[in-house]
Short mmCIF file of the C-alpha atoms (twelve columns), coordinates in Angstrom:
data_MODEL
# 
_entry.id   MODEL 
# 
loop_
_atom_site.group_PDB 
_atom_site.id 
_atom_site.type_symbol 
_atom_site.label_atom_id 
_atom_site.label_alt_id 
_atom_site.label_comp_id 
_atom_site.label_asym_id 
_atom_site.label_seq_id 
_atom_site.Cartn_x 
_atom_site.Cartn_y 
_atom_site.Cartn_z 
_atom_site.pdbx_PDB_model_num 
ATOM 1   C CA . SER A 1   93.827  52.159  112.662 1 
ATOM 2   C CA . HIS A 2   94.609  55.867  112.505 1 
ATOM 3   C CA . PHE A 3   91.035  56.586  111.377 1 
ATOM 4   C CA . ASP A 4   89.592  54.643  114.316 1 
ATOM 5   C CA . ASP A 5   91.885  56.489  116.728 1 
ATOM 6   C CA . LEU A 6   90.614  59.840  115.435 1 
ATOM 7   C CA . ALA A 7   86.994  58.690  115.610 1 
ATOM 8   C CA . GLU A 8   87.514  57.722  119.248 1 
ATOM 9   C CA . ARG A 9   89.354  60.966  119.997 1 
ATOM 10  C CA . PHE A 10  86.521  63.140  118.686 1 
ATOM 11  C CA . SER A 11  83.661  60.863  119.758 1 
ATOM 12  C CA . ARG A 12  82.339  63.157  122.508 1 
ATOM 13  C CA . ILE A 13  82.524  66.240  120.309 1 
ATOM 14  C CA . ALA A 14  80.669  64.404  117.544 1 
ATOM 15  C CA . GLY A 15  78.122  63.307  120.121 1 
ATOM 16  C CA . ALA A 16  77.553  66.894  121.222 1 
ATOM 17  C CA . LEU A 17  77.472  68.444  117.763 1 
ATOM 18  C CA . SER A 18  75.997  65.505  115.775 1 
ATOM 19  C CA . GLU A 19  77.941  63.358  113.362 1 
ATOM 20  C CA . GLU A 20  76.857  65.500  110.409 1 
ATOM 21  C CA . LEU A 21  77.913  68.817  111.929 1 
ATOM 22  C CA . HIS A 22  81.196  67.434  113.193 1 
ATOM 23  C CA . ALA A 23  81.960  66.118  109.715 1 
ATOM 24  C CA . MET A 24  81.588  69.695  108.457 1 
ATOM 25  C CA . VAL A 25  83.963  70.917  111.166 1 
ATOM 26  C CA . ARG A 26  86.461  68.173  110.313 1 
ATOM 27  C CA . ARG A 27  86.510  69.291  106.677 1 
ATOM 28  C CA . SER A 28  86.936  72.979  107.539 1 
ATOM 29  C CA . VAL A 29  89.944  75.098  106.640 1 
ATOM 30  C CA . VAL A 30  90.410  78.216  108.778 1 
ATOM 31  C CA . THR A 31  92.663  81.188  108.026 1 
ATOM 32  C CA . GLN A 32  93.471  83.061  111.227 1 
ATOM 33  C CA . VAL A 33  95.023  86.518  111.578 1 
ATOM 34  C CA . GLY A 34  96.626  87.092  114.965 1 
ATOM 35  C CA . CYS A 35  98.274  84.577  117.292 1 
ATOM 36  C CA . GLY A 36  98.343  86.547  120.545 1 
ATOM 37  C CA . ARG A 37  96.227  85.823  123.599 1 
ATOM 38  C CA . ASN A 38  92.841  85.593  121.876 1 
ATOM 39  C CA . GLY A 39  94.397  84.092  118.768 1 
ATOM 40  C CA . THR A 40  96.081  81.310  120.726 1 
ATOM 41  C CA . LEU A 41  92.835  80.434  122.493 1 
ATOM 42  C CA . MET A 42  90.994  80.555  119.162 1 
ATOM 43  C CA . ALA A 43  93.437  78.177  117.462 1 
ATOM 44  C CA . TRP A 44  93.348  75.759  120.384 1 
ATOM 45  C CA . GLN A 45  89.558  75.627  120.389 1 
ATOM 46  C CA . LEU A 46  89.429  75.054  116.644 1 
ATOM 47  C CA . ALA A 47  92.041  72.302  116.943 1 
ATOM 48  C CA . CYS A 48  90.129  70.688  119.818 1 
ATOM 49  C CA . LEU A 49  86.965  70.679  117.702 1 
ATOM 50  C CA . GLY A 50  88.855  68.874  114.930 1 
ATOM 51  C CA . VAL A 51  89.207  71.317  112.020 1 
ATOM 52  C CA . SER A 52  91.336  69.811  109.274 1 
ATOM 53  C CA . ARG A 53  93.614  72.754  108.534 1 
ATOM 54  C CA . LEU A 54  94.752  75.984  110.190 1 
ATOM 55  C CA . ARG A 55  96.592  78.774  108.409 1 
ATOM 56  C CA . LEU A 56  98.159  81.221  110.915 1 
ATOM 57  C CA . ILE A 57  99.301  84.775  110.184 1 
ATOM 58  C CA . ASP A 58  101.146 86.982  112.683 1 
ATOM 59  C CA . GLY A 59  104.161 89.252  112.289 1 
ATOM 60  C CA . ASP A 60  105.064 89.535  115.993 1 
ATOM 61  C CA . VAL A 61  107.429 87.555  118.226 1 
ATOM 62  C CA . ILE A 62  106.780 86.341  121.762 1 
ATOM 63  C CA . GLU A 63  107.815 88.666  124.592 1 
ATOM 64  C CA . PRO A 64  107.829 87.949  128.364 1 
ATOM 65  C CA . PRO A 65  104.400 89.585  128.999 1 
ATOM 66  C CA . ASN A 66  102.926 87.112  126.485 1 
ATOM 67  C CA . LEU A 67  103.713 84.164  128.779 1 
ATOM 68  C CA . ASP A 68  100.326 84.499  130.476 1 
ATOM 69  C CA . THR A 69  98.961  82.781  127.363 1 
ATOM 70  C CA . PRO A 70  98.082  79.083  127.752 1 
ATOM 71  C CA . GLY A 71  100.533 76.738  126.048 1 
ATOM 72  C CA . LEU A 72  103.510 79.131  125.907 1 
ATOM 73  C CA . ARG A 73  106.807 78.321  127.601 1 
ATOM 74  C CA . ALA A 74  109.639 80.568  128.789 1 
ATOM 75  C CA . ALA A 75  111.811 79.066  126.051 1 
ATOM 76  C CA . ASP A 76  109.397 80.474  123.450 1 
ATOM 77  C CA . VAL A 77  110.416 84.092  124.122 1 
ATOM 78  C CA . GLY A 78  111.848 85.574  120.927 1 
ATOM 79  C CA . GLN A 79  110.138 83.026  118.683 1 
ATOM 80  C CA . PRO A 80  107.533 84.076  116.090 1 
ATOM 81  C CA . LYS A 81  104.098 83.814  117.661 1 
ATOM 82  C CA . ALA A 82  102.615 81.918  114.719 1 
ATOM 83  C CA . GLN A 83  105.484 79.417  114.664 1 
ATOM 84  C CA . ALA A 84  105.374 78.706  118.411 1 
ATOM 85  C CA . LEU A 85  101.617 78.210  118.278 1 
ATOM 86  C CA . ALA A 86  101.875 75.919  115.257 1 
ATOM 87  C CA . GLN A 87  104.488 73.754  116.973 1 
ATOM 88  C CA . THR A 88  102.474 73.278  120.163 1 
ATOM 89  C CA . LEU A 89  99.316  72.498  118.194 1 
ATOM 90  C CA . LEU A 90  101.141 69.843  116.179 1 
ATOM 91  C CA . GLU A 91  102.298 68.203  119.408 1 
ATOM 92  C CA . PHE A 92  98.675  68.149  120.536 1 
ATOM 93  C CA . ARG A 93  97.263  66.994  117.182 1 
ATOM 94  C CA . PRO A 94  99.840  65.467  114.806 1 
ATOM 95  C CA . ASP A 95  97.105  64.931  112.193 1 
ATOM 96  C CA . LEU A 96  96.418  68.681  111.947 1 
ATOM 97  C CA . SER A 97  97.502  70.339  108.708 1 
ATOM 98  C CA . ILE A 98  98.941  73.667  109.812 1 
ATOM 99  C CA . SER A 99  100.975 76.402  108.142 1 
ATOM 100 C CA . TRP A 100 102.128 79.787  109.378 1 
ATOM 101 C CA . GLN A 101 103.319 83.120  108.046 1 
ATOM 102 C CA . GLN A 102 105.431 85.580  110.062 1 
ATOM 103 C CA . SER A 103 104.176 88.750  108.472 1 
ATOM 104 C CA . SER A 104 101.686 91.509  109.142 1 
ATOM 105 C CA . VAL A 105 98.355  90.967  107.443 1 
ATOM 106 C CA . THR A 106 98.734  94.412  105.869 1 
ATOM 107 C CA . SER A 107 101.883 93.303  103.993 1 
ATOM 108 C CA . PRO A 108 101.504 92.543  100.273 1 
ATOM 109 C CA . ASP A 109 102.935 89.023  100.654 1 
ATOM 110 C CA . VAL A 110 99.965  88.002  102.806 1 
ATOM 111 C CA . ALA A 111 97.389  88.811  100.117 1 
ATOM 112 C CA . GLU A 112 97.798  85.378  98.520  1 
ATOM 113 C CA . TRP A 113 97.191  83.665  101.844 1 
ATOM 114 C CA . LEU A 114 94.009  85.633  102.473 1 
ATOM 115 C CA . ALA A 115 92.740  84.955  98.959  1 
ATOM 116 C CA . ALA A 116 93.254  81.187  99.235  1 
ATOM 117 C CA . PRO A 117 90.046  79.163  99.736  1 
ATOM 118 C CA . SER A 118 88.943  78.927  103.372 1 
ATOM 119 C CA . ASP A 119 85.765  78.021  105.194 1 
ATOM 120 C CA . LEU A 120 86.305  80.762  107.782 1 
ATOM 121 C CA . ILE A 121 88.565  83.807  108.148 1 
ATOM 122 C CA . VAL A 122 89.229  84.887  111.733 1 
ATOM 123 C CA . SER A 123 90.907  87.996  113.108 1 
ATOM 124 C CA . CYS A 124 92.155  88.295  116.695 1 
ATOM 125 C CA . VAL A 125 94.214  91.487  116.468 1 
ATOM 126 C CA . ASP A 126 94.272  95.029  117.871 1 
ATOM 127 C CA . SER A 127 95.008  96.802  114.578 1 
ATOM 128 C CA . ASP A 128 91.911  98.087  112.774 1 
ATOM 129 C CA . ALA A 129 93.776  98.034  109.457 1 
ATOM 130 C CA . ALA A 130 94.595  94.347  109.893 1 
ATOM 131 C CA . ARG A 131 91.030  93.574  110.926 1 
ATOM 132 C CA . LEU A 132 89.549  95.397  107.947 1 
ATOM 133 C CA . ARG A 133 92.038  93.761  105.533 1 
ATOM 134 C CA . ALA A 134 90.938  90.326  106.753 1 
ATOM 135 C CA . CYS A 135 87.279  91.333  106.610 1 
ATOM 136 C CA . LEU A 136 87.534  92.573  103.031 1 
ATOM 137 C CA . ALA A 137 89.385  89.416  101.966 1 
ATOM 138 C CA . ALA A 138 86.528  87.388  103.437 1 
ATOM 139 C CA . LYS A 139 83.913  89.404  101.548 1 
ATOM 140 C CA . ARG A 140 85.783  89.112  98.249  1 
ATOM 141 C CA . SER A 141 86.115  85.345  98.589  1 
ATOM 142 C CA . LEU A 142 82.544  84.909  99.927  1 
ATOM 143 C CA . THR A 143 83.887  83.481  103.192 1 
ATOM 144 C CA . PRO A 144 82.313  83.948  106.652 1 
ATOM 145 C CA . TYR A 145 84.359  86.325  108.806 1 
ATOM 146 C CA . LEU A 146 84.759  86.185  112.601 1 
ATOM 147 C CA . ASP A 147 86.349  89.028  114.567 1 
ATOM 148 C CA . VAL A 148 87.106  88.582  118.287 1 
ATOM 149 C CA . ALA A 149 88.349  91.230  120.722 1 
ATOM 150 C CA . SER A 150 88.323  91.746  124.494 1 
ATOM 151 C CA . THR A 151 89.070  94.694  126.762 1 
ATOM 152 C CA . VAL A 152 89.823  95.070  130.465 1 
ATOM 153 C CA . HIS A 153 89.456  98.670  131.623 1 
ATOM 154 C CA . ARG A 154 89.561  100.208 135.103 1 
ATOM 155 C CA . ASP A 155 87.560  103.373 135.773 1 
ATOM 156 C CA . GLU A 156 90.050  105.989 137.053 1 
ATOM 157 C CA . ARG A 157 87.449  107.618 139.276 1 
ATOM 158 C CA . THR A 158 85.662  104.634 140.839 1 
ATOM 159 C CA . ARG A 159 88.488  102.089 140.337 1 
ATOM 160 C CA . GLU A 160 85.792  99.709  139.143 1 
ATOM 161 C CA . LEU A 161 86.960  97.051  136.711 1 
ATOM 162 C CA . HIS A 162 85.061  96.726  133.422 1 
ATOM 163 C CA . LEU A 163 85.354  93.562  131.356 1 
ATOM 164 C CA . HIS A 164 84.049  93.618  127.768 1 
ATOM 165 C CA . GLY A 165 84.291  91.196  124.885 1 
ATOM 166 C CA . ASP A 166 83.089  91.379  121.300 1 
ATOM 167 C CA . ALA A 167 82.552  88.534  118.830 1 
ATOM 168 C CA . LEU A 168 81.405  89.728  115.414 1 
ATOM 169 C CA . LEU A 169 80.298  87.179  112.822 1 
ATOM 170 C CA . LEU A 170 79.828  88.638  109.348 1 
ATOM 171 C CA . LEU A 171 78.210  86.599  106.607 1 
ATOM 172 C CA . PRO A 172 79.588  86.976  103.077 1 
ATOM 173 C CA . ASP A 173 76.264  87.743  101.416 1 
ATOM 174 C CA . ARG A 174 75.471  91.126  99.857  1 
ATOM 175 C CA . ASP A 175 73.782  92.448  103.006 1 
ATOM 176 C CA . GLY A 176 76.237  90.972  105.510 1 
ATOM 177 C CA . GLY A 177 78.087  94.228  106.121 1 
ATOM 178 C CA . CYS A 178 81.758  94.948  106.804 1 
ATOM 179 C CA . LEU A 179 83.715  96.378  109.736 1 
ATOM 180 C CA . SER A 180 83.454  99.822  108.206 1 
ATOM 181 C CA . CYS A 181 79.667  100.018 108.152 1 
ATOM 182 C CA . VAL A 182 78.647  97.933  111.186 1 
ATOM 183 C CA . GLY A 183 80.669  100.139 113.532 1 
ATOM 184 C CA . GLY A 184 83.702  98.001  114.289 1 
ATOM 185 C CA . LEU A 185 86.435  100.566 113.528 1 
ATOM 186 C CA . THR A 186 87.835  103.076 116.024 1 
ATOM 187 C CA . ASN A 187 89.087  105.543 113.394 1 
ATOM 188 C CA . ARG A 188 87.758  104.802 109.917 1 
ATOM 189 C CA . GLU A 189 89.713  107.565 108.163 1 
ATOM 190 C CA . ALA A 190 93.084  106.496 109.596 1 
ATOM 191 C CA . THR A 191 92.312  102.837 108.899 1 
ATOM 192 C CA . MET A 192 91.458  103.442 105.240 1 
ATOM 193 C CA . TYR A 193 94.601  105.580 104.839 1 
ATOM 194 C CA . GLU A 194 96.789  102.826 106.295 1 
ATOM 195 C CA . LEU A 195 95.288  100.212 103.987 1 
ATOM 196 C CA . ALA A 196 95.772  102.354 100.884 1 
ATOM 197 C CA . ALA A 197 99.275  103.637 101.706 1 
ATOM 198 C CA . PRO A 198 102.377 101.931 100.253 1 
ATOM 199 C CA . ALA A 199 104.408 99.614  102.462 1 
ATOM 200 C CA . ASN A 200 106.530 101.294 105.190 1 
ATOM 201 C CA . THR A 201 104.506 104.515 104.981 1 
ATOM 202 C CA . LEU A 202 104.165 106.388 108.279 1 
ATOM 203 C CA . LYS A 203 100.819 105.727 109.926 1 
ATOM 204 C CA . LYS A 204 98.374  108.614 110.023 1 
ATOM 205 C CA . ASP A 205 97.102  107.915 113.535 1 
ATOM 206 C CA . ARG A 206 99.481  108.216 116.476 1 
ATOM 207 C CA . ARG A 207 100.422 104.865 118.007 1 
ATOM 208 C CA . THR A 208 99.601  104.752 121.730 1 
ATOM 209 C CA . ALA A 209 100.876 102.484 124.473 1 
ATOM 210 C CA . TRP A 210 98.568  99.582  125.294 1 
ATOM 211 C CA . HIS A 211 98.064  100.709 128.907 1 
ATOM 212 C CA . SER A 212 96.643  104.053 127.772 1 
ATOM 213 C CA . GLN A 213 93.673  102.226 126.281 1 
ATOM 214 C CA . ARG A 214 93.203  99.244  128.595 1 
ATOM 215 C CA . SER A 215 94.303  98.032  132.005 1 
ATOM 216 C CA . GLY A 216 95.539  94.599  130.985 1 
ATOM 217 C CA . SER A 217 94.298  91.210  129.888 1 
ATOM 218 C CA . LEU A 218 92.499  88.346  131.608 1 
ATOM 219 C CA . VAL A 219 92.430  84.800  130.295 1 
ATOM 220 C CA . THR A 220 88.958  84.367  131.823 1 
ATOM 221 C CA . LEU A 221 87.496  87.123  129.651 1 
ATOM 222 C CA . ASN A 222 89.518  86.089  126.621 1 
ATOM 223 C CA . SER A 223 88.328  82.484  126.886 1 
ATOM 224 C CA . THR A 224 84.696  83.501  127.239 1 
ATOM 225 C CA . THR A 225 84.851  85.868  124.263 1 
ATOM 226 C CA . VAL A 226 86.634  83.363  122.017 1 
ATOM 227 C CA . SER A 227 84.195  80.628  123.017 1 
ATOM 228 C CA . THR A 228 81.267  82.864  122.097 1 
ATOM 229 C CA . GLY A 229 82.743  83.492  118.652 1 
ATOM 230 C CA . VAL A 230 83.486  79.816  118.008 1 
ATOM 231 C CA . GLN A 231 80.016  78.814  119.154 1 
ATOM 232 C CA . ALA A 232 78.511  81.369  116.782 1 
ATOM 233 C CA . TRP A 233 80.458  79.771  113.912 1 
ATOM 234 C CA . LEU A 234 79.169  76.330  114.915 1 
ATOM 235 C CA . SER A 235 75.634  77.710  114.931 1 
ATOM 236 C CA . LEU A 236 76.235  79.101  111.454 1 
ATOM 237 C CA . LEU A 237 77.344  75.670  110.224 1 
ATOM 238 C CA . ARG A 238 74.295  74.110  111.837 1 
ATOM 239 C CA . GLY A 239 72.033  76.586  110.048 1 
ATOM 240 C CA . ASP A 240 70.776  78.327  113.199 1 
ATOM 241 C CA . ILE A 241 72.276  81.691  112.162 1 
ATOM 242 C CA . ASN A 242 71.368  83.252  108.826 1 
ATOM 243 C CA . HIS A 243 72.262  86.914  109.472 1 
ATOM 244 C CA . SER A 244 75.441  88.716  110.493 1 
ATOM 245 C CA . GLN A 245 75.490  89.071  114.276 1 
ATOM 246 C CA . TRP A 246 77.395  90.976  116.924 1 
ATOM 247 C CA . PHE A 247 77.771  89.410  120.369 1 
ATOM 248 C CA . ARG A 248 78.746  91.693  123.274 1 
ATOM 249 C CA . ILE A 249 79.990  90.049  126.478 1 
ATOM 250 C CA . ASP A 250 80.078  91.942  129.793 1 
ATOM 251 C CA . TRP A 251 80.995  90.920  133.305 1 
ATOM 252 C CA . GLN A 252 78.728  92.116  136.126 1 
ATOM 253 C CA . PRO A 253 79.978  91.238  139.647 1 
ATOM 254 C CA . ASN A 254 76.475  90.412  140.869 1 
ATOM 255 C CA . SER A 255 75.246  88.462  137.838 1 
ATOM 256 C CA . GLY A 256 78.321  87.066  136.079 1 
ATOM 257 C CA . PHE A 257 78.928  87.116  132.339 1 
ATOM 258 C CA . THR A 258 76.042  88.387  130.238 1 
ATOM 259 C CA . THR A 259 75.779  88.266  126.463 1 
ATOM 260 C CA . GLN A 260 73.761  90.498  124.194 1 
ATOM 261 C CA . ALA A 261 73.290  89.605  120.528 1 
ATOM 262 C CA . ALA A 262 72.262  91.965  117.751 1 
ATOM 263 C CA . ILE A 263 71.724  91.413  114.041 1 
ATOM 264 C CA . VAL A 264 73.907  93.726  111.933 1 
ATOM 265 C CA . GLY A 265 74.263  94.351  108.232 1 
ATOM 266 C CA . SER A 266 75.493  96.670  105.548 1 
ATOM 267 C CA . THR A 267 74.306  100.239 105.302 1 
ATOM 268 C CA . PRO A 268 72.960  101.625 101.983 1 
ATOM 269 C CA . ASN A 269 75.790  104.147 101.662 1 
ATOM 270 C CA . CYS A 270 78.728  101.848 102.516 1 
ATOM 271 C CA . THR A 271 81.107  102.298 99.587  1 
ATOM 272 C CA . ILE A 272 83.129  99.217  100.562 1 
ATOM 273 C CA . CYS A 273 80.180  96.830  100.566 1 
ATOM 274 C CA . ARG A 274 78.796  98.339  97.382  1 
ATOM 275 C CA . THR A 275 82.127  98.089  95.591  1 
ATOM 276 C CA . ILE A 276 82.781  94.473  96.538  1 
ATOM 277 C CA . ALA A 277 79.212  93.409  95.877  1 
# 
């Protein structure tokens, strides 16, 4: 039967997680903002674990430099990122309930999607405004929030390559904190302005080319960072994590990937946390 086929398909995952935890994963609905490199890896890992439903949001289309992302094909160039990802995931798992929205998370028409019931809201985007919008939606709906980002940077003086990844898991409780108060925003003033401004308003901060801020992207770093975030979510479901946590991943040539974890939370003077609470 179809049920038996699925039980066999996920048997090793259930064996690793426990039948009880895997049942929680199987019932989970995840809303994901961003379907680029990290977002694609995130969606694939969630699908491999067996989540029941994925809701994908991304306003961009696939360009040739995006073809270093696993699962993409040359024929996908010009297609909406969310649509292409949804189609490949359905080929991999026909039982997966998946929907997608080709729109920026800062657009008004996405508000309904973010407000819909989810078990996890994920952001895998570069825009601080999009990240904060997803974070605030998670806090309002009392949903755990996971933010994943990675950076490859080459020191201009030493030519040394620096690989960094961040996986931030924010709990929806009163003291869980938001991106504004835990230190996850590059320019808080510009981000708040962009969120409050009407649609199509000029952005306050000057948009810079990607190569002025980072040297490129590596699937090795992206995979490690995404895996850290997903594993943190699994630990939350298991009950091993009961505080918001920030995981920082670094690559050291002589010691490999290292991970540092720190408990984070809201600050007493955070107007966003106080208002939502």
